[in-house]
């Protein structure tokens, strides 16, 4: 009776059984796929920090990442098929920490001197010289802008996919080439941050979380560092 009365006086608004999927969201779900992508990139760029975890396939190698990144550096763990190591970058200063096996793997001699040297490096931060061939590759794992610019790219025609939930957030899916070019879940709750990425061609799946969470990178203490004095092993 109440709904009928309201309709008569022009105050219609009673539910017809269909809920508004954008109710209580940030509203980006109503936008075109291109505009959602643009707003998501802007939100990601503006955020001071992010935690990025998952897998990345690059040049035939698979890397498992768990990195916390800021505009001035980052820290976390990288695992490949043969190596596991931690990275810490503060500005342009890059440090690597690994166990003794990391420092002896790939060496042909395997002598006592190598084992002794590896023992001194075990669990210590080693500063990576900017001139070392590994610097550019390793520092790339700690570079928020570089990683996001390279990873948050969908290939082919961009479309909106399904709405759903990712890591507890309501999301809208963006697809490239109907999914073949990758998929990206964008948050409908709060800022439109990217929260999950499936890269094209099975090149990895990444979770993006802790956007804007306070996180500082600081250089290790002298007691935690040691000089390596030669070219670092290839990762």
PDB file of C-alpha atoms in Angstrom:
ATOM      1  CA  UNK A   1       0.000   0.000   0.000  1.00  0.00           C
ATOM      2  CA  UNK A   2       2.831   2.414   0.871  1.00  0.00           C
ATOM      3  CA  UNK A   3       4.599   1.884  -2.472  1.00  0.00           C
ATOM      4  CA  UNK A   4       1.356   2.361  -4.336  1.00  0.00           C
ATOM      5  CA  UNK A   5       0.643   5.601  -2.473  1.00  0.00           C
ATOM      6  CA  UNK A   6       4.117   6.975  -3.166  1.00  0.00           C
ATOM      7  CA  UNK A   7       3.794   6.166  -6.846  1.00  0.00           C
ATOM      8  CA  UNK A   8       0.544   8.115  -7.029  1.00  0.00           C
ATOM      9  CA  UNK A   9       2.169  11.285  -5.682  1.00  0.00           C
ATOM     10  CA  UNK A  10       5.224  10.907  -7.916  1.00  0.00           C
ATOM     11  CA  UNK A  11       7.655   9.678  -5.283  1.00  0.00           C
ATOM     12  CA  UNK A  12       8.440   6.398  -6.896  1.00  0.00           C
ATOM     13  CA  UNK A  13      11.576   4.698  -5.658  1.00  0.00           C
ATOM     14  CA  UNK A  14      10.492   1.365  -4.314  1.00  0.00           C
ATOM     15  CA  UNK A  15      12.643  -1.561  -5.325  1.00  0.00           C
ATOM     16  CA  UNK A  16      11.654  -3.459  -8.433  1.00  0.00           C
ATOM     17  CA  UNK A  17      13.753  -6.421  -7.313  1.00  0.00           C
ATOM     18  CA  UNK A  18      16.992  -5.334  -9.033  1.00  0.00           C
ATOM     19  CA  UNK A  19      19.831  -3.862  -6.993  1.00  0.00           C
ATOM     20  CA  UNK A  20      22.055  -1.119  -8.340  1.00  0.00           C
ATOM     21  CA  UNK A  21      25.504  -2.792  -8.780  1.00  0.00           C
ATOM     22  CA  UNK A  22      27.182   0.596  -8.325  1.00  0.00           C
ATOM     23  CA  UNK A  23      25.474   1.462  -5.050  1.00  0.00           C
ATOM     24  CA  UNK A  24      28.110   2.285  -2.448  1.00  0.00           C
ATOM     25  CA  UNK A  25      31.016   1.940  -4.897  1.00  0.00           C
ATOM     26  CA  UNK A  26      33.468   4.517  -6.230  1.00  0.00           C
ATOM     27  CA  UNK A  27      31.406   4.672  -9.441  1.00  0.00           C
ATOM     28  CA  UNK A  28      34.073   3.605 -11.920  1.00  0.00           C
ATOM     29  CA  UNK A  29      32.046   0.543 -12.868  1.00  0.00           C
ATOM     30  CA  UNK A  30      29.775   2.853 -14.861  1.00  0.00           C
ATOM     31  CA  UNK A  31      32.654   4.135 -16.981  1.00  0.00           C
ATOM     32  CA  UNK A  32      34.092   2.801 -20.207  1.00  0.00           C
ATOM     33  CA  UNK A  33      36.937   0.294 -20.028  1.00  0.00           C
ATOM     34  CA  UNK A  34      39.412   2.923 -21.231  1.00  0.00           C
ATOM     35  CA  UNK A  35      38.389   5.417 -18.547  1.00  0.00           C
ATOM     36  CA  UNK A  36      38.528   2.767 -15.830  1.00  0.00           C
ATOM     37  CA  UNK A  37      42.044   1.864 -16.931  1.00  0.00           C
ATOM     38  CA  UNK A  38      43.053   5.527 -16.933  1.00  0.00           C
ATOM     39  CA  UNK A  39      41.675   6.162 -13.436  1.00  0.00           C
ATOM     40  CA  UNK A  40      43.272   2.973 -12.149  1.00  0.00           C
ATOM     41  CA  UNK A  41      46.687   3.992 -13.469  1.00  0.00           C
ATOM     42  CA  UNK A  42      46.354   7.458 -11.936  1.00  0.00           C
ATOM     43  CA  UNK A  43      45.417   5.974  -8.564  1.00  0.00           C
ATOM     44  CA  UNK A  44      48.362   3.571  -8.701  1.00  0.00           C
ATOM     45  CA  UNK A  45      50.782   6.344  -9.650  1.00  0.00           C
ATOM     46  CA  UNK A  46      49.531   8.630  -6.884  1.00  0.00           C
ATOM     47  CA  UNK A  47      49.827   6.001  -4.149  1.00  0.00           C
ATOM     48  CA  UNK A  48      52.975   6.276  -2.049  1.00  0.00           C
ATOM     49  CA  UNK A  49      53.420   2.519  -1.747  1.00  0.00           C
ATOM     50  CA  UNK A  50      52.163  -0.918  -2.750  1.00  0.00           C
ATOM     51  CA  UNK A  51      52.839  -4.555  -1.988  1.00  0.00           C
ATOM     52  CA  UNK A  52      53.263  -6.671  -5.098  1.00  0.00           C
ATOM     53  CA  UNK A  53      53.291 -10.465  -4.864  1.00  0.00           C
ATOM     54  CA  UNK A  54      52.953 -13.361  -7.262  1.00  0.00           C
ATOM     55  CA  UNK A  55      54.786 -14.616 -10.330  1.00  0.00           C
ATOM     56  CA  UNK A  56      56.350 -12.966 -13.368  1.00  0.00           C
ATOM     57  CA  UNK A  57      57.690 -14.763 -16.436  1.00  0.00           C
ATOM     58  CA  UNK A  58      60.462 -12.814 -18.156  1.00  0.00           C
ATOM     59  CA  UNK A  59      62.752 -14.034 -20.945  1.00  0.00           C
ATOM     60  CA  UNK A  60      61.743 -17.623 -20.288  1.00  0.00           C
ATOM     61  CA  UNK A  61      62.472 -17.473 -16.553  1.00  0.00           C
ATOM     62  CA  UNK A  62      59.822 -17.471 -13.817  1.00  0.00           C
ATOM     63  CA  UNK A  63      60.298 -15.248 -10.793  1.00  0.00           C
ATOM     64  CA  UNK A  64      58.235 -15.362  -7.608  1.00  0.00           C
ATOM     65  CA  UNK A  65      58.029 -11.901  -6.090  1.00  0.00           C
ATOM     66  CA  UNK A  66      56.961 -10.519  -2.748  1.00  0.00           C
ATOM     67  CA  UNK A  67      57.978  -6.870  -2.784  1.00  0.00           C
ATOM     68  CA  UNK A  68      56.978  -3.758  -0.867  1.00  0.00           C
ATOM     69  CA  UNK A  69      57.588  -0.705  -3.028  1.00  0.00           C
ATOM     70  CA  UNK A  70      57.690   3.031  -2.512  1.00  0.00           C
ATOM     71  CA  UNK A  71      58.629   5.924  -4.735  1.00  0.00           C
ATOM     72  CA  UNK A  72      62.157   5.888  -3.315  1.00  0.00           C
ATOM     73  CA  UNK A  73      62.943   2.187  -3.210  1.00  0.00           C
ATOM     74  CA  UNK A  74      61.657  -1.140  -2.056  1.00  0.00           C
ATOM     75  CA  UNK A  75      62.415  -4.387  -0.316  1.00  0.00           C
ATOM     76  CA  UNK A  76      61.358  -7.996  -0.454  1.00  0.00           C
ATOM     77  CA  UNK A  77      62.147 -11.461  -1.747  1.00  0.00           C
ATOM     78  CA  UNK A  78      62.700 -12.797  -5.260  1.00  0.00           C
ATOM     79  CA  UNK A  79      62.800 -16.499  -6.085  1.00  0.00           C
ATOM     80  CA  UNK A  80      63.803 -18.075  -9.367  1.00  0.00           C
ATOM     81  CA  UNK A  81      64.157 -21.762 -10.224  1.00  0.00           C
ATOM     82  CA  UNK A  82      67.688 -21.882  -8.846  1.00  0.00           C
ATOM     83  CA  UNK A  83      68.037 -18.946  -6.478  1.00  0.00           C
ATOM     84  CA  UNK A  84      66.303 -17.133  -3.634  1.00  0.00           C
ATOM     85  CA  UNK A  85      67.462 -13.729  -2.491  1.00  0.00           C
ATOM     86  CA  UNK A  86      66.285 -10.556  -0.802  1.00  0.00           C
ATOM     87  CA  UNK A  87      66.601  -7.100  -2.266  1.00  0.00           C
ATOM     88  CA  UNK A  88      66.679  -3.700  -0.603  1.00  0.00           C
ATOM     89  CA  UNK A  89      66.970  -0.429  -2.494  1.00  0.00           C
ATOM     90  CA  UNK A  90      67.197   3.001  -0.890  1.00  0.00           C
ATOM     91  CA  UNK A  91      67.399   5.625  -3.609  1.00  0.00           C
ATOM     92  CA  UNK A  92      70.160   4.418  -5.946  1.00  0.00           C
ATOM     93  CA  UNK A  93      71.779   2.209  -3.289  1.00  0.00           C
ATOM     94  CA  UNK A  94      70.923  -1.439  -3.963  1.00  0.00           C
ATOM     95  CA  UNK A  95      71.635  -4.315  -1.587  1.00  0.00           C
ATOM     96  CA  UNK A  96      71.257  -8.058  -2.012  1.00  0.00           C
ATOM     97  CA  UNK A  97      71.050 -10.665   0.736  1.00  0.00           C
ATOM     98  CA  UNK A  98      71.224 -14.425   0.190  1.00  0.00           C
ATOM     99  CA  UNK A  99      72.443 -17.650   1.788  1.00  0.00           C
ATOM    100  CA  UNK A 100      75.831 -19.279   1.211  1.00  0.00           C
ATOM    101  CA  UNK A 101      74.502 -21.526  -1.579  1.00  0.00           C
ATOM    102  CA  UNK A 102      73.638 -18.464  -3.654  1.00  0.00           C
ATOM    103  CA  UNK A 103      77.245 -17.279  -3.593  1.00  0.00           C
ATOM    104  CA  UNK A 104      78.772 -20.674  -4.429  1.00  0.00           C
ATOM    105  CA  UNK A 105      76.273 -21.812  -7.079  1.00  0.00           C
ATOM    106  CA  UNK A 106      77.723 -21.660 -10.560  1.00  0.00           C
ATOM    107  CA  UNK A 107      81.323 -21.732  -9.372  1.00  0.00           C
ATOM    108  CA  UNK A 108      83.480 -24.485 -10.853  1.00  0.00           C
ATOM    109  CA  UNK A 109      86.155 -24.617  -8.204  1.00  0.00           C
ATOM    110  CA  UNK A 110      84.005 -25.204  -5.163  1.00  0.00           C
ATOM    111  CA  UNK A 111      87.163 -25.022  -3.060  1.00  0.00           C
ATOM    112  CA  UNK A 112      87.523 -24.210   0.619  1.00  0.00           C
ATOM    113  CA  UNK A 113      88.297 -20.576  -0.173  1.00  0.00           C
ATOM    114  CA  UNK A 114      84.991 -20.247  -2.015  1.00  0.00           C
ATOM    115  CA  UNK A 115      83.132 -21.888   0.843  1.00  0.00           C
ATOM    116  CA  UNK A 116      84.831 -19.599   3.351  1.00  0.00           C
ATOM    117  CA  UNK A 117      83.945 -16.509   1.324  1.00  0.00           C
ATOM    118  CA  UNK A 118      80.355 -17.685   0.917  1.00  0.00           C
ATOM    119  CA  UNK A 119      80.164 -18.254   4.644  1.00  0.00           C
ATOM    120  CA  UNK A 120      81.057 -14.623   5.278  1.00  0.00           C
ATOM    121  CA  UNK A 121      78.382 -13.474   2.828  1.00  0.00           C
ATOM    122  CA  UNK A 122      75.693 -15.800   4.168  1.00  0.00           C
ATOM    123  CA  UNK A 123      72.745 -13.748   5.423  1.00  0.00           C
ATOM    124  CA  UNK A 124      74.524 -10.421   4.918  1.00  0.00           C
ATOM    125  CA  UNK A 125      73.538  -7.489   2.743  1.00  0.00           C
ATOM    126  CA  UNK A 126      75.938  -7.019  -0.157  1.00  0.00           C
ATOM    127  CA  UNK A 127      75.947  -3.666  -1.934  1.00  0.00           C
ATOM    128  CA  UNK A 128      75.444  -4.080  -5.682  1.00  0.00           C
ATOM    129  CA  UNK A 129      77.705  -1.665  -7.614  1.00  0.00           C
ATOM    130  CA  UNK A 130      75.885   0.384 -10.255  1.00  0.00           C
ATOM    131  CA  UNK A 131      78.447  -0.830 -12.769  1.00  0.00           C
ATOM    132  CA  UNK A 132      77.682  -4.493 -12.126  1.00  0.00           C
ATOM    133  CA  UNK A 133      75.741  -6.177 -14.943  1.00  0.00           C
ATOM    134  CA  UNK A 134      73.150  -7.377 -12.421  1.00  0.00           C
ATOM    135  CA  UNK A 135      72.334  -3.903 -11.098  1.00  0.00           C
ATOM    136  CA  UNK A 136      69.790  -2.924 -13.725  1.00  0.00           C
ATOM    137  CA  UNK A 137      67.900  -6.221 -13.601  1.00  0.00           C
ATOM    138  CA  UNK A 138      67.880  -6.475  -9.822  1.00  0.00           C
ATOM    139  CA  UNK A 139      66.997  -2.844  -9.188  1.00  0.00           C
ATOM    140  CA  UNK A 140      64.050  -3.251 -11.561  1.00  0.00           C
ATOM    141  CA  UNK A 141      62.395  -5.570  -9.044  1.00  0.00           C
ATOM    142  CA  UNK A 142      62.404  -2.690  -6.530  1.00  0.00           C
ATOM    143  CA  UNK A 143      61.212   0.111  -8.821  1.00  0.00           C
ATOM    144  CA  UNK A 144      57.508   0.898  -8.293  1.00  0.00           C
ATOM    145  CA  UNK A 145      57.097   3.073 -11.392  1.00  0.00           C
ATOM    146  CA  UNK A 146      59.051   0.759 -13.680  1.00  0.00           C
ATOM    147  CA  UNK A 147      57.224  -2.350 -12.513  1.00  0.00           C
ATOM    148  CA  UNK A 148      53.747  -0.852 -12.701  1.00  0.00           C
ATOM    149  CA  UNK A 149      54.368   0.773 -16.095  1.00  0.00           C
ATOM    150  CA  UNK A 150      55.550  -2.551 -17.448  1.00  0.00           C
ATOM    151  CA  UNK A 151      53.020  -4.814 -15.772  1.00  0.00           C
ATOM    152  CA  UNK A 152      49.729  -2.904 -15.830  1.00  0.00           C
ATOM    153  CA  UNK A 153      49.388  -3.211 -19.585  1.00  0.00           C
ATOM    154  CA  UNK A 154      46.614  -5.132 -21.309  1.00  0.00           C
ATOM    155  CA  UNK A 155      47.073  -6.053 -24.954  1.00  0.00           C
ATOM    156  CA  UNK A 156      44.457  -5.950 -27.686  1.00  0.00           C
ATOM    157  CA  UNK A 157      40.954  -4.491 -27.567  1.00  0.00           C
ATOM    158  CA  UNK A 158      40.053  -3.306 -24.076  1.00  0.00           C
ATOM    159  CA  UNK A 159      36.672  -4.319 -22.632  1.00  0.00           C
ATOM    160  CA  UNK A 160      34.872  -4.496 -19.312  1.00  0.00           C
ATOM    161  CA  UNK A 161      34.406  -7.960 -17.879  1.00  0.00           C
ATOM    162  CA  UNK A 162      32.526  -9.315 -14.895  1.00  0.00           C
ATOM    163  CA  UNK A 163      32.048  -7.736 -11.503  1.00  0.00           C
ATOM    164  CA  UNK A 164      33.191  -9.786  -8.569  1.00  0.00           C
ATOM    165  CA  UNK A 165      35.276  -9.817  -5.422  1.00  0.00           C
ATOM    166  CA  UNK A 166      39.054  -9.945  -5.215  1.00  0.00           C
ATOM    167  CA  UNK A 167      40.858 -10.105  -1.874  1.00  0.00           C
ATOM    168  CA  UNK A 168      37.706  -8.925  -0.125  1.00  0.00           C
ATOM    169  CA  UNK A 169      37.163  -5.930  -2.406  1.00  0.00           C
ATOM    170  CA  UNK A 170      34.388  -5.458  -4.918  1.00  0.00           C
ATOM    171  CA  UNK A 171      36.010  -5.264  -8.321  1.00  0.00           C
ATOM    172  CA  UNK A 172      35.366  -4.766 -12.013  1.00  0.00           C
ATOM    173  CA  UNK A 173      37.402  -6.772 -14.487  1.00  0.00           C
ATOM    174  CA  UNK A 174      39.147  -5.275 -17.484  1.00  0.00           C
ATOM    175  CA  UNK A 175      40.157  -7.591 -20.325  1.00  0.00           C
ATOM    176  CA  UNK A 176      42.498  -7.241 -23.257  1.00  0.00           C
ATOM    177  CA  UNK A 177      41.526  -9.169 -26.381  1.00  0.00           C
ATOM    178  CA  UNK A 178      38.769 -10.972 -24.411  1.00  0.00           C
ATOM    179  CA  UNK A 179      41.277 -12.165 -21.849  1.00  0.00           C
ATOM    180  CA  UNK A 180      43.973 -13.377 -24.203  1.00  0.00           C
ATOM    181  CA  UNK A 181      45.734 -10.047 -23.731  1.00  0.00           C
ATOM    182  CA  UNK A 182      45.512 -10.227 -19.956  1.00  0.00           C
ATOM    183  CA  UNK A 183      42.967  -9.312 -17.280  1.00  0.00           C
ATOM    184  CA  UNK A 184      43.047  -6.691 -14.555  1.00  0.00           C
ATOM    185  CA  UNK A 185      40.716  -6.458 -11.559  1.00  0.00           C
ATOM    186  CA  UNK A 186      40.120  -2.863 -10.461  1.00  0.00           C
ATOM    187  CA  UNK A 187      38.716  -1.982  -7.042  1.00  0.00           C
ATOM    188  CA  UNK A 188      35.177  -0.605  -6.797  1.00  0.00           C
ATOM    189  CA  UNK A 189      35.748   0.159  -3.117  1.00  0.00           C
ATOM    190  CA  UNK A 190      37.681   3.324  -2.295  1.00  0.00           C
ATOM    191  CA  UNK A 191      40.273   4.497  -4.831  1.00  0.00           C
ATOM    192  CA  UNK A 192      40.173   2.458  -8.075  1.00  0.00           C
ATOM    193  CA  UNK A 193      43.433   0.639  -7.408  1.00  0.00           C
ATOM    194  CA  UNK A 194      44.495  -2.387  -9.473  1.00  0.00           C
ATOM    195  CA  UNK A 195      44.209  -5.417  -7.182  1.00  0.00           C
ATOM    196  CA  UNK A 196      44.879  -8.462  -9.388  1.00  0.00           C
ATOM    197  CA  UNK A 197      46.604  -8.886 -12.723  1.00  0.00           C
ATOM    198  CA  UNK A 198      46.781 -11.932 -14.985  1.00  0.00           C
ATOM    199  CA  UNK A 199      49.382 -11.191 -17.628  1.00  0.00           C
ATOM    200  CA  UNK A 200      48.904 -12.098 -21.269  1.00  0.00           C
ATOM    201  CA  UNK A 201      50.223 -15.419 -22.498  1.00  0.00           C
ATOM    202  CA  UNK A 202      50.463 -16.987 -19.057  1.00  0.00           C
ATOM    203  CA  UNK A 203      53.284 -14.600 -18.138  1.00  0.00           C
ATOM    204  CA  UNK A 204      52.335 -14.475 -14.484  1.00  0.00           C
ATOM    205  CA  UNK A 205      49.678 -13.564 -11.932  1.00  0.00           C
ATOM    206  CA  UNK A 206      50.204 -10.707  -9.502  1.00  0.00           C
ATOM    207  CA  UNK A 207      48.329  -9.431  -6.473  1.00  0.00           C
ATOM    208  CA  UNK A 208      48.594  -5.733  -5.619  1.00  0.00           C
ATOM    209  CA  UNK A 209      47.723  -4.765  -2.054  1.00  0.00           C
ATOM    210  CA  UNK A 210      48.485  -2.373   0.813  1.00  0.00           C
ATOM    211  CA  UNK A 211      48.152   0.643  -1.468  1.00  0.00           C
ATOM    212  CA  UNK A 212      49.303   3.775   0.321  1.00  0.00           C
ATOM    213  CA  UNK A 213      50.241   1.900   3.480  1.00  0.00           C
ATOM    214  CA  UNK A 214      53.089   3.613   5.318  1.00  0.00           C
ATOM    215  CA  UNK A 215      56.343   1.860   4.535  1.00  0.00           C
ATOM    216  CA  UNK A 216      59.886   3.181   4.774  1.00  0.00           C
ATOM    217  CA  UNK A 217      63.072   1.839   3.262  1.00  0.00           C
ATOM    218  CA  UNK A 218      66.279   2.359   5.215  1.00  0.00           C
ATOM    219  CA  UNK A 219      69.825   1.188   4.489  1.00  0.00           C
ATOM    220  CA  UNK A 220      71.079  -1.789   6.489  1.00  0.00           C
ATOM    221  CA  UNK A 221      73.436  -1.191   9.408  1.00  0.00           C
ATOM    222  CA  UNK A 222      77.182  -1.677   8.983  1.00  0.00           C
ATOM    223  CA  UNK A 223      76.980  -4.880  10.951  1.00  0.00           C
ATOM    224  CA  UNK A 224      74.520  -6.275   8.411  1.00  0.00           C
ATOM    225  CA  UNK A 225      76.626  -5.480   5.341  1.00  0.00           C
ATOM    226  CA  UNK A 226      79.748  -6.927   3.771  1.00  0.00           C
ATOM    227  CA  UNK A 227      81.728  -6.231   0.582  1.00  0.00           C
ATOM    228  CA  UNK A 228      81.672  -8.848  -2.147  1.00  0.00           C
ATOM    229  CA  UNK A 229      84.505  -7.439  -4.242  1.00  0.00           C
ATOM    230  CA  UNK A 230      83.684  -9.139  -7.553  1.00  0.00           C
ATOM    231  CA  UNK A 231      80.937  -9.589 -10.109  1.00  0.00           C
ATOM    232  CA  UNK A 232      77.699 -10.878  -8.624  1.00  0.00           C
ATOM    233  CA  UNK A 233      76.289 -14.246  -9.731  1.00  0.00           C
ATOM    234  CA  UNK A 234      73.685 -14.053 -12.466  1.00  0.00           C
ATOM    235  CA  UNK A 235      70.114 -14.491 -11.276  1.00  0.00           C
TER     236      UNK A 235
END
